[in-house]
Short mmCIF file of C-alpha atoms and ligand atoms in Angstrom, two decimals:
data_model
loop_
_atom_site.label_atom_id
_atom_site.label_comp_id
_atom_site.label_asym_id
_atom_site.label_seq_id
_atom_site.Cartn_x
_atom_site.Cartn_y
_atom_site.Cartn_z
CA UNK A 1115 -3.84 28.57 0.16
CA UNK A 1116 -6.05 25.82 -1.30
CA UNK A 1117 -5.65 22.76 -2.68
CA UNK A 1118 -8.12 20.15 -4.35
CA UNK A 1119 -7.81 16.59 -5.29
CA UNK A 1120 -9.99 14.86 -7.39
CA UNK A 1121 -11.16 10.24 -6.35
CA UNK A 1122 -7.84 10.43 -4.11
CA UNK A 1123 -6.99 6.38 -4.21
CA UNK A 1124 -5.44 4.68 -1.42
CA UNK A 1125 -3.48 1.23 -4.27
CA UNK A 1126 -2.45 -0.68 -0.79
CA UNK A 1127 -4.65 -0.66 2.48
CA UNK A 1128 -4.31 -3.06 5.40
CA UNK A 1129 -8.68 -2.44 6.98
CA UNK A 1130 -8.03 -5.81 9.79
CA UNK A 1131 -11.92 -6.86 10.84
CA UNK A 1132 -14.20 -6.83 13.33
CA UNK A 1133 -13.71 -3.73 15.68
CA UNK A 1134 -10.81 -2.76 14.44
CA UNK A 1135 -12.11 -2.48 10.54
CA UNK A 1136 -15.22 -0.46 12.27
CA UNK A 1137 -12.54 1.92 13.87
CA UNK A 1138 -10.10 2.97 10.77
CA UNK A 1139 -12.00 1.44 7.87
CA UNK A 1140 -14.03 5.61 8.20
CA UNK A 1141 -11.08 6.89 8.68
CA UNK A 1142 -9.56 5.62 4.77
CA UNK A 1143 -13.33 6.53 3.16
CA UNK A 1144 -13.38 10.31 4.23
CA UNK A 1145 -10.39 11.00 2.81
CA UNK A 1146 -10.32 8.43 -0.08
CA UNK A 1147 -12.68 7.26 -3.00
CA UNK A 1148 -11.42 3.92 -3.20
CA UNK A 1149 -8.88 2.06 -1.87
CA UNK A 1150 -7.19 -1.43 -2.49
CA UNK A 1151 -7.78 -3.52 -0.22
CA UNK A 1152 -4.89 -5.79 2.14
CA UNK A 1153 -6.16 -9.87 2.19
CA UNK A 1154 -3.80 -11.11 4.05
CA UNK A 1155 -6.46 -11.48 7.58
CA UNK A 1156 -6.06 -14.39 9.84
CA UNK A 1157 -7.67 -17.21 7.71
CA UNK A 1158 -6.25 -14.64 4.82
CA UNK A 1159 -9.44 -13.92 1.77
CA UNK A 1160 -8.12 -16.77 -0.86
CA UNK A 1161 -11.79 -18.18 -1.14
CA UNK A 1162 -14.43 -15.81 -3.46
CA UNK A 1163 -16.98 -16.24 -0.42
CA UNK A 1164 -15.20 -15.26 1.87
CA UNK A 1165 -13.36 -12.36 -0.64
CA UNK A 1166 -17.64 -11.42 -0.92
CA UNK A 1167 -18.66 -10.85 3.11
CA UNK A 1168 -15.14 -9.21 3.53
CA UNK A 1169 -16.70 -6.60 0.81
CA UNK A 1170 -19.21 -7.16 2.78
CA UNK A 1171 -17.58 -5.24 5.73
CA UNK A 1172 -16.02 -2.81 4.53
CA UNK A 1173 -19.37 -1.68 2.29
CA UNK A 1174 -21.07 -1.52 5.96
CA UNK A 1175 -18.53 0.51 8.03
CA UNK A 1176 -18.40 3.19 5.15
CA UNK A 1177 -21.66 3.22 4.88
CA UNK A 1178 -22.59 7.07 3.41
CA UNK A 1179 -18.90 7.51 1.68
CA UNK A 1180 -18.46 7.63 -1.27
CA UNK A 1181 -15.65 5.08 -1.59
CA UNK A 1182 -15.29 1.42 -3.59
CA UNK A 1183 -13.01 -1.26 -1.80
CA UNK A 1184 -10.77 -2.76 -4.51
CA UNK A 1185 -10.67 -6.63 -3.14
CA UNK A 1186 -7.73 -8.58 -3.58
CA UNK A 1187 -8.12 -12.46 -2.84
CA UNK A 1188 -3.94 -13.95 -1.51
CA UNK A 1189 -2.31 -15.55 -4.04
CA UNK A 1190 -2.37 -19.53 -3.96
CA UNK A 1191 -2.98 -21.73 -6.81
CA UNK A 1192 -6.52 -20.70 -8.35
CA UNK A 1193 -7.37 -22.89 -10.90
CA UNK A 1194 -8.96 -21.28 -14.03
CA UNK A 1195 -12.50 -21.72 -12.93
CA UNK A 1196 -11.87 -20.00 -9.92
CA UNK A 1197 -9.72 -17.04 -11.27
CA UNK A 1198 -13.43 -16.02 -13.97
CA UNK A 1199 -15.73 -16.52 -10.83
CA UNK A 1200 -13.84 -13.59 -8.29
CA UNK A 1201 -13.08 -11.92 -11.25
CA UNK A 1202 -15.96 -9.81 -11.61
CA UNK A 1203 -15.59 -9.08 -8.09
CA UNK A 1204 -11.22 -8.25 -7.72
CA UNK A 1205 -8.33 -5.72 -8.98
CA UNK A 1206 -5.82 -7.58 -7.96
CA UNK A 1207 -3.96 -10.88 -6.42
CA UNK A 1208 -1.52 -9.95 -4.22
CA UNK A 1209 1.08 -12.43 -2.86
CA UNK A 1210 3.29 -13.37 -0.50
CA UNK A 1211 6.47 -15.47 0.02
CA UNK A 1212 5.79 -17.37 3.20
CA UNK A 1213 6.80 -16.01 6.29
CA UNK A 1214 8.06 -12.34 5.35
CA UNK A 1215 5.64 -10.46 6.87
CA UNK A 1216 2.57 -9.59 9.39
CA UNK A 1217 -0.06 -12.59 8.71
CA UNK A 1218 1.75 -14.44 5.84
CA UNK A 1219 2.70 -17.97 7.00
CA UNK A 1220 0.39 -19.65 4.34
CA UNK A 1221 2.73 -17.21 1.33
CA UNK A 1222 4.19 -18.74 -1.66
CA UNK A 1223 7.70 -20.96 -0.55
CA UNK A 1224 9.04 -21.30 -4.07
CA UNK A 1225 8.14 -19.79 -7.22
CA UNK A 1226 7.86 -22.50 -9.19
CA UNK A 1227 4.97 -23.51 -7.62
CA UNK A 1228 3.43 -19.88 -8.72
CA UNK A 1229 2.97 -20.35 -12.12
CA UNK A 1230 1.04 -21.53 -13.44
CA UNK A 1231 -0.85 -19.81 -11.64
CA UNK A 1232 0.43 -16.47 -12.70
CA UNK A 1233 0.12 -17.28 -16.93
CA UNK A 1234 -3.72 -17.93 -15.67
CA UNK A 1235 -3.27 -13.99 -14.52
CA UNK A 1236 -1.55 -13.08 -17.29
CA UNK A 1237 -3.55 -14.24 -20.18
CA UNK A 1238 -7.00 -13.46 -17.84
CA UNK A 1239 -5.10 -9.85 -17.46
CA UNK A 1240 -5.48 -10.60 -13.34
CA UNK A 1241 -2.78 -7.89 -12.14
CA UNK A 1242 0.11 -9.76 -9.63
CA UNK A 1243 1.17 -7.43 -6.76
CA UNK A 1244 3.74 -8.60 -4.92
CA UNK A 1245 5.31 -8.30 -0.59
CA UNK A 1246 8.61 -7.94 -2.57
CA UNK A 1247 11.79 -9.16 -0.09
CA UNK A 1248 13.23 -12.04 0.68
CA UNK A 1249 13.95 -13.29 4.30
CA UNK A 1250 17.28 -12.02 4.12
CA UNK A 1251 19.49 -9.86 6.04
CA UNK A 1252 17.07 -6.69 6.59
CA UNK A 1253 18.09 -3.50 4.63
CA UNK A 1254 18.71 -5.60 2.00
CA UNK A 1255 15.52 -7.79 1.33
CA UNK A 1256 13.84 -5.93 -1.26
CA UNK A 1257 17.19 -5.34 -2.75
CA UNK A 1258 17.77 -9.27 -3.65
CA UNK A 1259 14.44 -9.51 -4.42
CA UNK A 1260 14.88 -6.95 -7.44
CA UNK A 1261 15.71 -10.19 -9.21
CA UNK A 1262 12.92 -12.11 -8.93
CA UNK A 1263 10.87 -9.23 -10.62
CA UNK A 1264 12.94 -9.14 -12.87
CA UNK A 1265 12.90 -13.36 -13.77
CA UNK A 1266 8.50 -12.61 -13.33
CA UNK A 1267 8.29 -9.52 -15.39
CA UNK A 1268 10.66 -11.43 -18.19
CA UNK A 1269 7.95 -14.52 -17.87
CA UNK A 1270 5.14 -13.47 -18.68
CA UNK A 1271 5.79 -10.51 -20.25
CA UNK A 1272 1.43 -9.23 -20.86
CA UNK A 1273 0.61 -9.49 -16.66
CA UNK A 1274 0.56 -6.24 -14.76
CA UNK A 1275 2.65 -6.45 -11.42
CA UNK A 1276 2.55 -3.93 -8.66
CA UNK A 1277 5.58 -3.80 -6.27
CA UNK A 1278 4.17 -3.13 -3.13
CA UNK A 1279 5.84 -0.48 -1.41
CA UNK A 1280 8.79 -0.01 -2.55
CA UNK A 1281 11.82 1.29 -0.91
CA UNK A 1282 14.92 2.01 -2.41
CA UNK A 1283 16.52 3.27 -5.02
CA UNK A 1284 17.07 -0.20 -6.68
CA UNK A 1285 13.18 -0.88 -7.42
CA UNK A 1286 12.56 3.06 -8.49
CA UNK A 1287 15.42 1.87 -11.72
CA UNK A 1288 14.11 -1.16 -12.34
CA UNK A 1289 10.25 0.58 -13.23
CA UNK A 1290 11.57 1.55 -15.89
CA UNK A 1291 13.35 -1.45 -17.39
CA UNK A 1292 10.36 -3.79 -17.74
CA UNK A 1293 7.07 -1.99 -19.47
CA UNK A 1294 4.63 -4.45 -17.35
CA UNK A 1295 6.52 -3.75 -13.90
CA UNK A 1296 4.86 -0.88 -11.86
CA UNK A 1297 4.77 0.14 -8.29
CA UNK A 1298 3.20 1.42 -5.47
CA UNK A 1299 4.02 3.91 -2.52
CA UNK A 1300 3.84 4.18 1.34
CA UNK A 1301 3.36 8.31 2.95
CA UNK A 1302 6.03 6.80 5.20
CA UNK A 1303 8.64 5.74 2.71
CA UNK A 1304 8.67 9.21 1.23
CA UNK A 1305 10.11 10.77 4.65
CA UNK A 1306 11.69 8.84 7.15
CA UNK A 1307 14.57 6.31 6.89
CA UNK A 1308 16.31 4.25 9.19
CA UNK A 1309 17.54 6.59 11.19
CA UNK A 1310 14.30 8.02 12.11
CA UNK A 1311 12.63 4.30 13.07
CA UNK A 1312 15.86 3.49 15.19
CA UNK A 1313 18.49 5.87 15.57
CA UNK A 1314 17.01 8.02 18.42
CA UNK A 1315 15.35 6.66 20.73
CA UNK A 1316 13.66 2.99 19.08
CA UNK A 1317 10.02 4.43 17.14
CA UNK A 1318 8.03 1.46 17.00
CA UNK A 1319 5.75 3.45 15.17
CA UNK A 1320 7.07 3.89 12.53
CA UNK A 1321 8.36 -0.10 12.23
CA UNK A 1322 7.67 -1.79 9.27
CA UNK A 1323 8.34 -4.10 6.54
CA UNK A 1324 9.78 -3.36 4.36
CA UNK A 1325 12.53 -2.07 7.48
CA UNK A 1326 12.00 1.72 6.27
CA UNK A 1327 16.05 2.33 4.49
CA UNK A 1328 19.26 5.08 3.32
CA UNK A 1329 18.73 8.91 3.04
CA UNK A 1330 19.45 8.18 -0.95
CA UNK A 1331 16.95 5.53 -0.64
CA UNK A 1332 14.12 8.17 0.93
CA UNK A 1333 15.22 10.78 -2.10
CA UNK A 1334 14.54 8.68 -4.92
CA UNK A 1335 11.76 7.53 -4.22
CA UNK A 1336 10.03 11.13 -2.64
CA UNK A 1337 11.80 11.95 -6.70
CA UNK A 1338 10.23 9.35 -7.94
CA UNK A 1339 6.80 10.39 -6.36
CA UNK A 1340 7.09 14.85 -6.99
CA UNK A 1341 7.31 14.01 -10.34
CA UNK A 1342 4.80 11.59 -9.84
CA UNK A 1343 6.27 8.66 -12.46
CA UNK A 1344 3.76 7.63 -14.21
CA UNK A 1345 4.46 4.38 -13.13
CA UNK A 1346 4.32 5.07 -9.46
CA UNK A 1347 0.72 5.39 -7.09
CA UNK A 1348 0.29 5.70 -3.61
CA UNK A 1349 -0.42 2.92 -1.52
CA UNK A 1350 -0.28 3.92 2.42
CA UNK A 1351 0.47 0.39 3.57
CA UNK A 1352 -1.32 2.13 6.77
CA UNK A 1353 -1.73 -0.99 8.92
CA UNK A 1354 -3.40 -0.63 12.33
CA UNK A 1355 -1.88 -2.50 15.58
CA UNK A 1356 -2.93 -2.06 18.43
CA UNK A 1357 -1.32 0.34 21.22
CA UNK A 1358 -0.26 -2.78 23.05
CA UNK A 1359 1.01 -4.51 20.10
CA UNK A 1360 3.44 -1.91 19.07
CA UNK A 1361 4.16 -0.43 22.73
CA UNK A 1362 5.47 -3.91 24.53
CA UNK A 1363 9.05 -6.51 23.37
CA UNK A 1364 7.93 -7.66 19.90
CA UNK A 1365 6.33 -5.07 18.71
CA UNK A 1366 4.54 -5.74 15.46
CA UNK A 1367 5.24 -4.29 12.09
CA UNK A 1368 2.64 -1.83 10.41
CA UNK A 1369 2.50 1.59 11.08
CA UNK A 1370 -0.42 3.91 11.32
CA UNK A 1371 -1.35 6.41 8.32
CA UNK A 1372 -4.98 6.23 6.64
CA UNK A 1373 -5.48 9.70 8.86
CA UNK A 1374 -3.13 11.56 7.51
CA UNK A 1375 -2.36 10.89 4.41
CA UNK A 1376 -3.29 13.48 2.04
CA UNK A 1377 -2.24 16.30 4.78
CA UNK A 1378 0.79 14.66 4.99
CA UNK A 1379 0.69 14.50 1.31
CA UNK A 1380 0.33 18.06 0.72
CA UNK A 1381 2.51 19.47 3.40
CA UNK A 1382 4.59 16.85 1.31
CA UNK A 1383 4.58 18.09 -1.91
CA UNK A 1384 4.34 22.34 -0.84
CA UNK A 1385 7.76 21.63 0.93
CA UNK A 1386 8.82 20.87 -2.87
CA UNK A 1387 6.69 23.32 -4.28
CA UNK A 1388 5.71 20.97 -6.22
CA UNK A 1389 1.51 20.25 -5.69
CA UNK A 1390 0.97 20.41 -9.58
CA UNK A 1391 2.01 16.60 -9.39
CA UNK A 1392 -0.51 15.46 -6.22
CA UNK A 1393 -3.60 14.67 -8.08
CA UNK A 1394 -1.43 12.73 -11.08
CA UNK A 1395 0.11 10.59 -7.46
CA UNK A 1396 -2.79 10.21 -5.39
CA UNK A 1397 -5.00 9.46 -8.02
CA UNK A 1398 -4.48 9.84 -11.94
CA UNK A 1399 -1.22 7.23 -12.12
CA UNK A 1400 -3.57 4.37 -10.06
CA UNK A 1401 -6.35 5.31 -11.96
CA UNK A 1402 -4.29 4.21 -15.64
CA UNK A 1403 -2.28 1.71 -14.08
CA UNK A 1404 -5.69 -0.55 -12.17
CA UNK A 1405 -7.63 0.16 -14.75
CA UNK A 1406 -10.20 1.80 -11.75
CA UNK A 1407 -13.17 3.67 -11.53
CA UNK A 1408 -14.65 4.82 -8.29
CA UNK A 1409 -16.11 7.05 -6.96
CA UNK A 1410 -15.36 10.85 -8.11
CA UNK A 1411 -15.51 13.03 -4.14
CA UNK A 1412 -12.52 15.89 -4.42
CA UNK A 1413 -11.06 16.35 -1.07
CA UNK A 1414 -9.98 19.94 -0.92
CA UNK A 1415 -7.08 20.62 1.66
CA UNK A 1416 -5.90 23.70 3.21
CA UNK A 1417 -2.61 25.79 4.39
CA UNK A 1418 -4.22 25.61 8.25
CA UNK A 1419 -2.44 22.73 10.82
CA UNK A 1420 -3.57 20.04 12.21
CA UNK A 1421 -1.99 18.01 15.47
CA UNK A 1422 -2.33 14.90 14.82
CA UNK A 1423 -4.70 13.02 17.26
CA UNK A 1424 -2.53 11.19 20.50
CA UNK A 1425 -3.92 7.77 19.41
CA UNK A 1426 -7.74 6.78 16.84
CA UNK A 1427 -9.50 4.59 19.12
CA UNK A 1428 -6.42 2.17 20.03
CA UNK A 1429 -4.37 2.59 17.01
CA UNK A 1430 -1.74 4.75 17.83
CA UNK A 1431 -1.32 7.13 14.55
CA UNK A 1432 2.59 7.70 12.97
CA UNK A 1433 3.81 11.13 14.70
CA UNK A 1434 0.82 11.34 16.79
CA UNK A 1435 1.08 14.20 19.07
CA UNK A 1436 2.48 15.94 16.59
CA UNK A 1437 2.22 19.45 13.31
CA UNK A 1438 1.08 19.18 10.47
CA UNK A 1439 1.44 22.41 7.84
CA UNK A 1440 -2.02 21.33 6.15
CA UNK A 1441 -5.52 20.36 7.32
CA UNK A 1442 -8.40 18.05 4.75
CA UNK A 1443 -10.60 21.07 5.19
C1 NCD B 1303 2.31 -4.71 6.36
C2 NCD B 1303 0.26 -6.00 8.20
O1 NCD B 1303 0.18 -4.93 9.55
O2 NCD B 1303 -0.83 -6.06 7.38
N1 NCD B 1303 2.84 -4.48 8.16
C3 NCD B 1303 4.18 -3.99 7.66
O3 NCD B 1303 4.60 -3.73 8.49
N2 NCD B 1303 4.32 -3.38 6.21
C4 NCD B 1303 2.02 -6.33 6.69
C5 NCD B 1303 2.74 -5.93 4.91
O4 NCD B 1303 2.29 -5.00 4.15
O5 NCD B 1303 3.59 -6.31 4.83
ZN1 ZN B 1304 4.08 -6.20 2.44
ZN1 ZN B 1305 0.53 -3.71 3.32
#
């Protein structure tokens, strides 16, 4: 069996810089026609000069592929002039609560301080992407943050808000309560639960923020993806860390999935007899939600097995060495 996907998009991607970027960026640009690029570099991408230089670095590493990096600025208090100057070059602005995940130390400490910029974004039509976790108990962080989403969605009804990498049934339910709320979900959160991370031998390559949750959460996410919920898009949150930062005491958070996501999704949707919904989940929904126009690209996938490589450069992918039922032709 074979399927064709038109212009797949990854609406949440980490590429890093330098050698790491050179290793991982082509793995995405070979399969996807565009991706939202996360700004949590050190220091963060929080001004236009840095953003334009970063974009050039990405374009150089993905040269020859039909691929558009959709750039984002790291949320801080921006002036109207800064936002207006950035607008032609950005797709969204990404908000991190301070210190909540990898390289987010410069994030937002008090929501009240963020409101002036949110109001400008609402007026100018710039989408707000959010890593939505509190600093509460690890399993409850996303659920606790949902009240913040409700506050922002109510206070700024015209602001397009994306709940990034949702992991709970509660977040799925919230999607239908506010017109201006949207979400991305990763490939791995459609498949794994906390059991896969820490139920048996600890698997550092499945450790990420937000942590994978309960089976009923995974099932709610999966149901939303398999039915191509119109407010949900694929955002892999593929987050490469070198092997020694994962296989150590004090493991970095992030799952690396970029090169296996499309076969993984074809495999998953085929198993659930939902291949007809894959195009919407990996592309059409995102086109509509973000209003992006990436280059056209047709990816063909076939139900021929692939063995996931042990490593890409110095990065160990999710399920290294295991078999998938589908592969990219
Ligand atoms: C991401 C990273 O490594 O940059 N890590 C993660 O566990 N998801 C940051 C993020 O998306 O929160
Ligand atoms: Zn995040
Ligand atoms: Zn991320």
